Tab-separated table of C-alpha atoms in Angstrom:
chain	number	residue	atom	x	y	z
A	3	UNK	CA	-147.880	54.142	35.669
A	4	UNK	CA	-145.495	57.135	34.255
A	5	UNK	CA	-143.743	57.122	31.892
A	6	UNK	CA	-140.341	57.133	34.726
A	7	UNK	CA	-141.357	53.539	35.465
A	8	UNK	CA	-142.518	51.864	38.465
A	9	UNK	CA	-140.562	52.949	41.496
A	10	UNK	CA	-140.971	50.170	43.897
A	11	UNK	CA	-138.283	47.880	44.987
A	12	UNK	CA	-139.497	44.193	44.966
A	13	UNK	CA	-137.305	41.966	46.991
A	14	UNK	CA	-136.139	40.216	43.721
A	15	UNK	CA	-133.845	43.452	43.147
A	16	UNK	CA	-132.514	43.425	46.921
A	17	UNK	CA	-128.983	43.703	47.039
A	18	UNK	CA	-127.014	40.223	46.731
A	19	UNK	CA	-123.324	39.755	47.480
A	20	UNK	CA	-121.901	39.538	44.077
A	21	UNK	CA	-118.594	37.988	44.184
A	22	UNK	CA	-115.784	37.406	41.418
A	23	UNK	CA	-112.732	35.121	41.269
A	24	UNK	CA	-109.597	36.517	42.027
A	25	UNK	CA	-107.941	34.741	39.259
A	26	UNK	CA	-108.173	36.180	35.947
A	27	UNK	CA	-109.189	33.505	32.965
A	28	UNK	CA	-106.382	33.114	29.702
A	29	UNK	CA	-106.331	36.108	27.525
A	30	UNK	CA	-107.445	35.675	23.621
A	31	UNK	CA	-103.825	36.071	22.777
A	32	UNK	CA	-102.404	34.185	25.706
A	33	UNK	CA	-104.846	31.167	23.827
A	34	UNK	CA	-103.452	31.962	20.568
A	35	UNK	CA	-100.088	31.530	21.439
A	36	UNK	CA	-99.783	28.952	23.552
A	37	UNK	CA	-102.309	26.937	21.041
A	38	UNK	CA	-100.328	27.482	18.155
A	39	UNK	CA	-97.131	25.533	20.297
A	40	UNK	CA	-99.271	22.898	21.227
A	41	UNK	CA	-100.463	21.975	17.753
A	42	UNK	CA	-96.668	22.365	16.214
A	43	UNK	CA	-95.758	19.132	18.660
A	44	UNK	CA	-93.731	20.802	21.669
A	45	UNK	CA	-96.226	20.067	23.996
A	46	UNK	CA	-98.488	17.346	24.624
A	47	UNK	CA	-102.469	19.246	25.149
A	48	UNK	CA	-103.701	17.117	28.280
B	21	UNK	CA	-147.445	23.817	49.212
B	22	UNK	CA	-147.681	23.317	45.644
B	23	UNK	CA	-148.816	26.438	44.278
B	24	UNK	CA	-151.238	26.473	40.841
B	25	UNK	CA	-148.616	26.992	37.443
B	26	UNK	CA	-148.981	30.595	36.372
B	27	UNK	CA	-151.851	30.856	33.701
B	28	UNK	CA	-153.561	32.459	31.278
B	29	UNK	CA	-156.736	31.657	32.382
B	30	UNK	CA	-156.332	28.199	32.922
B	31	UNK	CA	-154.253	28.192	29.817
B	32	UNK	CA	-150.297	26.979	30.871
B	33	UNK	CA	-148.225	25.268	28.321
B	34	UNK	CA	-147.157	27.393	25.453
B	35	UNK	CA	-149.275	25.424	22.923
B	36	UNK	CA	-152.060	26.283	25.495
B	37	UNK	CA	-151.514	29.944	25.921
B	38	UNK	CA	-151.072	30.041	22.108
B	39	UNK	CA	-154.020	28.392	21.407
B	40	UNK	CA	-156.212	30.802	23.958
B	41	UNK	CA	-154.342	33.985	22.573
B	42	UNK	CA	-154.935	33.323	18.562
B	43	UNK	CA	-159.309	32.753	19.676
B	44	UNK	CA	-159.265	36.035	21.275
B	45	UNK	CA	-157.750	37.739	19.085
B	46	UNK	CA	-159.662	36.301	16.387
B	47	UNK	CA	-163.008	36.671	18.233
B	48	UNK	CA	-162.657	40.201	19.008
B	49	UNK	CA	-163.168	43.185	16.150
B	50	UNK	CA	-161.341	45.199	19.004
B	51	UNK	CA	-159.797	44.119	22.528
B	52	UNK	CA	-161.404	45.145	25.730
B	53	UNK	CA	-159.755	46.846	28.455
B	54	UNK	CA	-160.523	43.744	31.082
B	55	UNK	CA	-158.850	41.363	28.811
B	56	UNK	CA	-155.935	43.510	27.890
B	57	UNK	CA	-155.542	43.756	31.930
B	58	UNK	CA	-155.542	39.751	32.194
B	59	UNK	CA	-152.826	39.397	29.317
B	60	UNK	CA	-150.586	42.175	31.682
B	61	UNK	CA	-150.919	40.443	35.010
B	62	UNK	CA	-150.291	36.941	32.989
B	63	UNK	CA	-147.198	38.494	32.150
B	64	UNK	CA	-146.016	40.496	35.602
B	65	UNK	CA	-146.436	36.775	37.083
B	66	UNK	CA	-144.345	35.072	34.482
B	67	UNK	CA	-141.740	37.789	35.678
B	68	UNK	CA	-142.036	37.174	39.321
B	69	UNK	CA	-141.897	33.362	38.534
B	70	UNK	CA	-138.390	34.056	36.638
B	71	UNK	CA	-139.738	33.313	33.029
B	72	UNK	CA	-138.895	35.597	30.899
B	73	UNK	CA	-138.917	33.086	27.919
B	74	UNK	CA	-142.376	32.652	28.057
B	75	UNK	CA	-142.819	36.312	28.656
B	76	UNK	CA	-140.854	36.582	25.403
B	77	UNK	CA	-142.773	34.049	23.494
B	78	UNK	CA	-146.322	35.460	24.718
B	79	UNK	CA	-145.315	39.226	23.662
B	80	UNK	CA	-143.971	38.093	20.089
B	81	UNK	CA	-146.654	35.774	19.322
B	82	UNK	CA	-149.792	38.196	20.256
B	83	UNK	CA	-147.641	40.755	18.070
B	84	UNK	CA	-147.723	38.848	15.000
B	85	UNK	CA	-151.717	38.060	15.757
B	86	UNK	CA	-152.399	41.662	16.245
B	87	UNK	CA	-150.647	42.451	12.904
B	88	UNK	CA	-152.457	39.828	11.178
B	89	UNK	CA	-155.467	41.735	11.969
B	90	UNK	CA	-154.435	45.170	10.615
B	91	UNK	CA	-156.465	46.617	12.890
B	92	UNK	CA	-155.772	50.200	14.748
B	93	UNK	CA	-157.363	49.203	17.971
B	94	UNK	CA	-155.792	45.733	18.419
B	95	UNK	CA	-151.934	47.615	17.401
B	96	UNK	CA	-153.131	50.328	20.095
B	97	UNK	CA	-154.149	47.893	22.850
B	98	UNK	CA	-151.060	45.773	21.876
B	99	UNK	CA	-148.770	48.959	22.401
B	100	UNK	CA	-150.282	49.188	25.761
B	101	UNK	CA	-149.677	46.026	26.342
B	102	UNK	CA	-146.065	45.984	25.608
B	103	UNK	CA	-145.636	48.773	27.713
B	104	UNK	CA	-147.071	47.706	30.651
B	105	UNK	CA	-144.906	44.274	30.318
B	106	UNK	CA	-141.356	46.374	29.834
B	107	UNK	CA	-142.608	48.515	32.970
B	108	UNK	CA	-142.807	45.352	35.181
B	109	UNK	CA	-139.373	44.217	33.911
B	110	UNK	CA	-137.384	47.597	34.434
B	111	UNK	CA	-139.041	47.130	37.709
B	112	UNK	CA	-137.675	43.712	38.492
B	113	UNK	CA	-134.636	43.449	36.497
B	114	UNK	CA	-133.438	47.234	36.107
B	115	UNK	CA	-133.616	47.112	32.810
B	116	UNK	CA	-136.256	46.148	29.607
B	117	UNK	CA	-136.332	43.685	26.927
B	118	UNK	CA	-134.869	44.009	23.778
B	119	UNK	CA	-137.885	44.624	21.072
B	120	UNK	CA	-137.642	45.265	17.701
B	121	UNK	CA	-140.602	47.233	16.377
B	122	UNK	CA	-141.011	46.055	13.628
C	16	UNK	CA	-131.059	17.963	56.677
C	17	UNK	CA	-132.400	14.439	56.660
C	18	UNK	CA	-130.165	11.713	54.669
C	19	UNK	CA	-132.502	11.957	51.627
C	20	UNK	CA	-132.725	15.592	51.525
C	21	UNK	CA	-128.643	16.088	51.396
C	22	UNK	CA	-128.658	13.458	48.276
C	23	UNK	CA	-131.338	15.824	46.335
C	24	UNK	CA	-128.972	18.723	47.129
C	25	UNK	CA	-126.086	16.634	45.891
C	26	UNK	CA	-128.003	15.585	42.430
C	27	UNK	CA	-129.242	19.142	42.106
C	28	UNK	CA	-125.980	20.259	42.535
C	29	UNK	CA	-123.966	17.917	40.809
C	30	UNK	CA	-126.047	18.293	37.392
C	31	UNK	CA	-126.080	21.983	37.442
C	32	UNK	CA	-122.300	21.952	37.702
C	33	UNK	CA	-121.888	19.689	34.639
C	34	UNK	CA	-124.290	22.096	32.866
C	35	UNK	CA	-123.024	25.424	34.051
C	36	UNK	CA	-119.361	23.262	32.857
C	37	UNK	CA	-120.815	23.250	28.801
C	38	UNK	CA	-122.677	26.053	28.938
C	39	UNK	CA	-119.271	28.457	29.494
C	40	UNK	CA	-117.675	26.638	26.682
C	41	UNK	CA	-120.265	27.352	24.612
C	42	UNK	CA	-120.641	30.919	25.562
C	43	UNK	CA	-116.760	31.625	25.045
C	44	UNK	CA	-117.358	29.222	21.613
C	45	UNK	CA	-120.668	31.579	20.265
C	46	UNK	CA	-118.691	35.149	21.387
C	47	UNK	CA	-115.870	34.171	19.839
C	48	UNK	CA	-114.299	35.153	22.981
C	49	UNK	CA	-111.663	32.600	21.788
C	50	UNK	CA	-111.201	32.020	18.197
C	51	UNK	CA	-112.857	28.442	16.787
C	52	UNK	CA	-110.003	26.824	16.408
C	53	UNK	CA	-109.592	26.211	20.204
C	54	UNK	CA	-112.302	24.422	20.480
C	55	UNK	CA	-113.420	21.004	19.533
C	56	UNK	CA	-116.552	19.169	19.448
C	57	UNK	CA	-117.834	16.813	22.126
C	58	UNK	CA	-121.225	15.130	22.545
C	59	UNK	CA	-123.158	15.696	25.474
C	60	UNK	CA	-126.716	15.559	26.964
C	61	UNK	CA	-127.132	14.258	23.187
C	62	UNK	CA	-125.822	16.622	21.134
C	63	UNK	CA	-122.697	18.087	19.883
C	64	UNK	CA	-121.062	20.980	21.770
C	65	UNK	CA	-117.880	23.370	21.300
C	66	UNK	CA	-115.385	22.659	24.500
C	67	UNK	CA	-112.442	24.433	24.487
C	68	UNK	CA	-109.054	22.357	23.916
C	69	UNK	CA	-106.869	24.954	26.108
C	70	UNK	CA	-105.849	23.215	28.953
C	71	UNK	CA	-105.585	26.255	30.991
C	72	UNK	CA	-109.165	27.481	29.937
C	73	UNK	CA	-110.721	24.116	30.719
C	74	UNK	CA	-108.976	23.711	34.132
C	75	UNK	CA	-110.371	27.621	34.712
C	76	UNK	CA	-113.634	27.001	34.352
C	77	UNK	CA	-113.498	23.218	36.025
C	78	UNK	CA	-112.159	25.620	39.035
C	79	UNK	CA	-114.852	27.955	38.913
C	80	UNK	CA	-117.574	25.431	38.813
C	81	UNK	CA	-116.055	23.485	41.503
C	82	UNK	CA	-116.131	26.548	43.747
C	83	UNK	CA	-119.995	26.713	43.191
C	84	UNK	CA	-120.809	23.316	43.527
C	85	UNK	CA	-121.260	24.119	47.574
C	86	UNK	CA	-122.715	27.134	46.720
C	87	UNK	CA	-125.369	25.089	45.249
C	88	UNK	CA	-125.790	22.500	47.518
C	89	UNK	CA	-126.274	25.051	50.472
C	90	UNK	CA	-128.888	26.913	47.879
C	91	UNK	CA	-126.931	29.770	48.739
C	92	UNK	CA	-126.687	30.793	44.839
C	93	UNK	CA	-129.231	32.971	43.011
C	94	UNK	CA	-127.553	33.757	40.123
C	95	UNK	CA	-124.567	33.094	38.141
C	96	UNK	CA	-123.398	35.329	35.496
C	97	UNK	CA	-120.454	34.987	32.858
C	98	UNK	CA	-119.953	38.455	31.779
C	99	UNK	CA	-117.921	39.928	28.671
C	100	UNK	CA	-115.830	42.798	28.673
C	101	UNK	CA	-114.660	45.104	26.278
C	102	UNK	CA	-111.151	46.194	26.100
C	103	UNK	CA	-111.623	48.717	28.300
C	104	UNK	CA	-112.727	46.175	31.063
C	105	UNK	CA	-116.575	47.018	30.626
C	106	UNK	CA	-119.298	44.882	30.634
C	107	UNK	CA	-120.929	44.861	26.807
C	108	UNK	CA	-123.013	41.463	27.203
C	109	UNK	CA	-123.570	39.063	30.081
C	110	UNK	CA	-124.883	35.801	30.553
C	111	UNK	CA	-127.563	35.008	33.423
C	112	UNK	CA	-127.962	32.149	34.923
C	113	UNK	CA	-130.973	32.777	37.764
C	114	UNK	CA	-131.504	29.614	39.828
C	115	UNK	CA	-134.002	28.744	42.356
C	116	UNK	CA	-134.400	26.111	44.272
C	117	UNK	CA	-137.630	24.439	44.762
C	118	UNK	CA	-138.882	24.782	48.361
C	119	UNK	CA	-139.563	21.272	48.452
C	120	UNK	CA	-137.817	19.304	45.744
C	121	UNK	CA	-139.213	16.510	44.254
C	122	UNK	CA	-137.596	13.481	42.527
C	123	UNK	CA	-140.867	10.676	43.028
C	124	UNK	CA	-141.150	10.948	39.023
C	125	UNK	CA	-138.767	8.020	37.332
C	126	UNK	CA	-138.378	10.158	34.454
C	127	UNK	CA	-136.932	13.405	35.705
C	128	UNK	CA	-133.284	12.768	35.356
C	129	UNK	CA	-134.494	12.676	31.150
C	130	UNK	CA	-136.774	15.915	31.715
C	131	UNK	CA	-134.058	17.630	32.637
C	132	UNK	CA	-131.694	16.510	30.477
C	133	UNK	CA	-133.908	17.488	27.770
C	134	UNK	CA	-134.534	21.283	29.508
C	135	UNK	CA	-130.810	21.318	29.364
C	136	UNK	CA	-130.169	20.292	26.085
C	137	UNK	CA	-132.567	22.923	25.211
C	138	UNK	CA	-130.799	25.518	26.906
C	139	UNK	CA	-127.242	24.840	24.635
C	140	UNK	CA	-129.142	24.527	21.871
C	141	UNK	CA	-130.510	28.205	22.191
C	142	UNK	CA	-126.877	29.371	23.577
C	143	UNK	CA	-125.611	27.936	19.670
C	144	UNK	CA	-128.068	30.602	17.976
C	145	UNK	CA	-128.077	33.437	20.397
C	146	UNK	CA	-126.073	35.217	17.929
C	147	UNK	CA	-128.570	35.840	15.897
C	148	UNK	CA	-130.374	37.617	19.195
C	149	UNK	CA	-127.291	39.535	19.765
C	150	UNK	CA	-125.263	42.788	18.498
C	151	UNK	CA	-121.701	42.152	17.350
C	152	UNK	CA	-119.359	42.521	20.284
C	153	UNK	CA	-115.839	44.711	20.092
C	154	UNK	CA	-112.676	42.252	19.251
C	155	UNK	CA	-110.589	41.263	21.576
C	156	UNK	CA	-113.165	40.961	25.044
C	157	UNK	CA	-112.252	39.495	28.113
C	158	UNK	CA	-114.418	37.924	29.993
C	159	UNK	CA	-115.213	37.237	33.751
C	160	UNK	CA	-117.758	35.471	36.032
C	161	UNK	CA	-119.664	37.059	39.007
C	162	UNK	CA	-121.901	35.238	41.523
C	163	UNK	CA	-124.706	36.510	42.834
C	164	UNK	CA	-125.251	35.181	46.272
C	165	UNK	CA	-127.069	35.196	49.969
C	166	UNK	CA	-124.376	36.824	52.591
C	167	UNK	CA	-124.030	33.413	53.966
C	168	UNK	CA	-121.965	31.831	50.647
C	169	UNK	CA	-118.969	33.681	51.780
C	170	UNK	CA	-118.056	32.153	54.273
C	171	UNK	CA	-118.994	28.608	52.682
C	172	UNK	CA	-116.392	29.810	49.997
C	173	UNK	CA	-114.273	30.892	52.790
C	174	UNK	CA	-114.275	27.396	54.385
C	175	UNK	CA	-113.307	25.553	50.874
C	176	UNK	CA	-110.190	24.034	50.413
C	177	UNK	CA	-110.204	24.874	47.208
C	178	UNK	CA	-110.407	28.760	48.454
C	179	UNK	CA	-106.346	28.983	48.851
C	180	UNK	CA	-105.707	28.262	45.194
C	181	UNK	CA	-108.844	30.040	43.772
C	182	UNK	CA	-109.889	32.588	45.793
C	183	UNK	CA	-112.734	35.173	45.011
C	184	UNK	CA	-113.792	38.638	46.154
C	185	UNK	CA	-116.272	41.027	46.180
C	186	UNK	CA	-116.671	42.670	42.390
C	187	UNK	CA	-116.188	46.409	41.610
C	188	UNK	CA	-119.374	47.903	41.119
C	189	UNK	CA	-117.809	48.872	37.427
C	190	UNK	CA	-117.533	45.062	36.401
C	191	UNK	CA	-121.566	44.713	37.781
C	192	UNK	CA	-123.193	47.388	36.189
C	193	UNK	CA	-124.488	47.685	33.268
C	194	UNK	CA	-126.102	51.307	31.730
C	195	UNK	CA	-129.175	51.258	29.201
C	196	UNK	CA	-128.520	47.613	28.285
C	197	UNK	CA	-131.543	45.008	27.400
C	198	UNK	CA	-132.452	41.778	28.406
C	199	UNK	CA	-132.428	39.225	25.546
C	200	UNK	CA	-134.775	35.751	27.081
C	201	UNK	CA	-133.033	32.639	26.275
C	202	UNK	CA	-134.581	29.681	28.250
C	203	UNK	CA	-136.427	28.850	31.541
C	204	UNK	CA	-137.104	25.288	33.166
C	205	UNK	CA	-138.914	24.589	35.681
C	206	UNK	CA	-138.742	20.818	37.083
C	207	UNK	CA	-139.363	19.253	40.435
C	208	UNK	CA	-135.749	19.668	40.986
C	209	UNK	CA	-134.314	22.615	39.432
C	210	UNK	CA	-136.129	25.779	38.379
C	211	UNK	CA	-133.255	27.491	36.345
C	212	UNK	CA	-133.781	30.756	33.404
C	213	UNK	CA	-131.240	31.881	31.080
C	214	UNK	CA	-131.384	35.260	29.465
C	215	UNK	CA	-128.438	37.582	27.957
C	216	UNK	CA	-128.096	41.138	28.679
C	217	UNK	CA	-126.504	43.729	26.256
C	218	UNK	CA	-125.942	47.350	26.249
C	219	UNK	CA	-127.102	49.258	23.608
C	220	UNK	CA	-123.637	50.819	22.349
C	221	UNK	CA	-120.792	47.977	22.545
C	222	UNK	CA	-118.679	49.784	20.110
């Protein structure tokens, strides 16, 4: 073996479909915010 | 179907393999090439069986046995060791494991 | 499938969904992808865990599991990954979650349901120190989650009902790869039912 590493390509590393949501999760500040309303008693955290 | 547990010579719980790795490398003043080879292809099978914990564990623990030794041969055919292990997991995984050298 | 091989499926299924479920929380929890304070402690598979108290981040990832769940009943799933991105929408550390199933699975023991609870409990409990494997991560990171599945799962998603309301797509190539990073092993279990391993990946540089 070289130093470059072993070249072969097991099937382990063939190429999946790699697939994301669409939908984007809250943002650290959307959190923050919308946290911050909760706990001050204008909305009711489900 | 069942296929045998990858082992280190019989050896497959971690107390097992722990056991079997701390003898030999108590045993031996300096590691031969045949038994270095075993501890590699023990290693490329825990990668192809998607265990990279135990590859983890094995490769940490046989480090701090080798150091306990202070001996130039075992830290060489440790090295060698280490190497061949990382080359097997850039292989599958495209990338190596995080190691310290301590 | 025979009657008693679609209930396996459904257990197998079912249990990694509930775990996949805690282990996000406790990713986002560990990162500090959200601050502490929005989460709150729960008990499960026996010991305490961080679950976030935003509604909208609990009903995300109840609608990202439940999009897998058929994924994992079909086996169609290989790997699951919750990745974290810097502010500049780059992958710094990710999360692996490579599952196989077992060719022929195999409930006859009584006691697997507690094996695997026990490999699972495992797993959080190695999620709540990975910090200590890990480099610091850049403030403010998003994060995302990619699936890693056989050509077939798309059109399972496809066929969801669920698909209208939480669709998914193919990921850029940007959000998948990952230069000069290193794999960090967490966990790996291998039971009659699930064989499941955990390990992060981090690039060198996150700054």
């Amino acid at each position: 073996c070289t130093s470059e590493g072993l070249k072969f390509n097991p099937t382990c590393q063939r190429s999946a479909t790699v697939l994301t949501p669409v939908k984007l999760p809250p943002s650290r500040d959307e959190v923050i915010k919308s946290l911050v309303s909760f706990d001050l008693g204008e909305e009711q955290v489900v | 179907q069942d296929k045998p547990a990858v082992n280190l010579c019989g050896a497959v719980t971690w107390c097992e393999v722990k056991t079997l790795l701390m003898e030999w490398v108590q045993s031996m003043t300096a590691p031969v090439e045949e038994d270095l080879d075993i501890i590699v292809q023990y290693v490329s099978e825990l990668v192809e069986d998607k265990n990279l914990e135990m590859v983890d564990l094995t490769l940490k623990f046989l480090r701090r046995q080798v150091q306990k030794t202070a001996s130039k041969e075992w830290s060489s055919g440790f090295q060698n060791v280490l190497r061949m292990a990382q080359l097997v997991v850039q292989a599958f995984y495209g990338s190596s494991l995080k190691w310290e050298h301590l | 499938m025979s009657h008693q091989d679609f209930s396996v499926s459904e257990v197998s299924a079912d249990i990694l969904c509930e775990f996949l479920e805690v282990a996000f929380h406790c990713i986002l929890y560990v990162r500090q992808v959200y601050p502490p304070g929005v989460f709150e402690r729960r008990k499960k598979y026996n010991i305490p865990v961080q679950v976030s108290r935003h509604p909208e981040v609990r009903s995300y990832i109840q609608e990202v599991v439940k999009s897998l769940r058929p994924l994992l009943q079909n086996n169609e799933l290989e790997k699951v990954v919750l990745v974290i991105l810097d502010g500049f929408e780059r992958p710094v550390e990710r999360f692996v979650f490579e599952i196989t199933t077992p060719q022929q699975p195999n409930i006859s023991d009584d006691s697997f349901l507690l094996r695997i609870e026990q490999a699972l409990r495992s797993f959080i409990l190695k999620l709540n120190i990975c910090e200590a494997l890990l480099s610091d991560k850049p403030k403010d990171c998003t994060w995302t989650v990619q699936v890693h599945t056989k050509e077939s799962a798309v059109d399972t998603l496809q066929s969801q009902p669920l698909i209208e309301s939480f669709p998914w797509v193919q990921a850029e190539d940007l959000q998948t790869s990952m230069a000069d990073s290193r794999l960090v092993p967490l966990k790996a279990m291998q039971t009659g039912l699930v064989q499941m391993q955990l390990y992060a990946e981090e690039i060198e540089d996150k700054t």
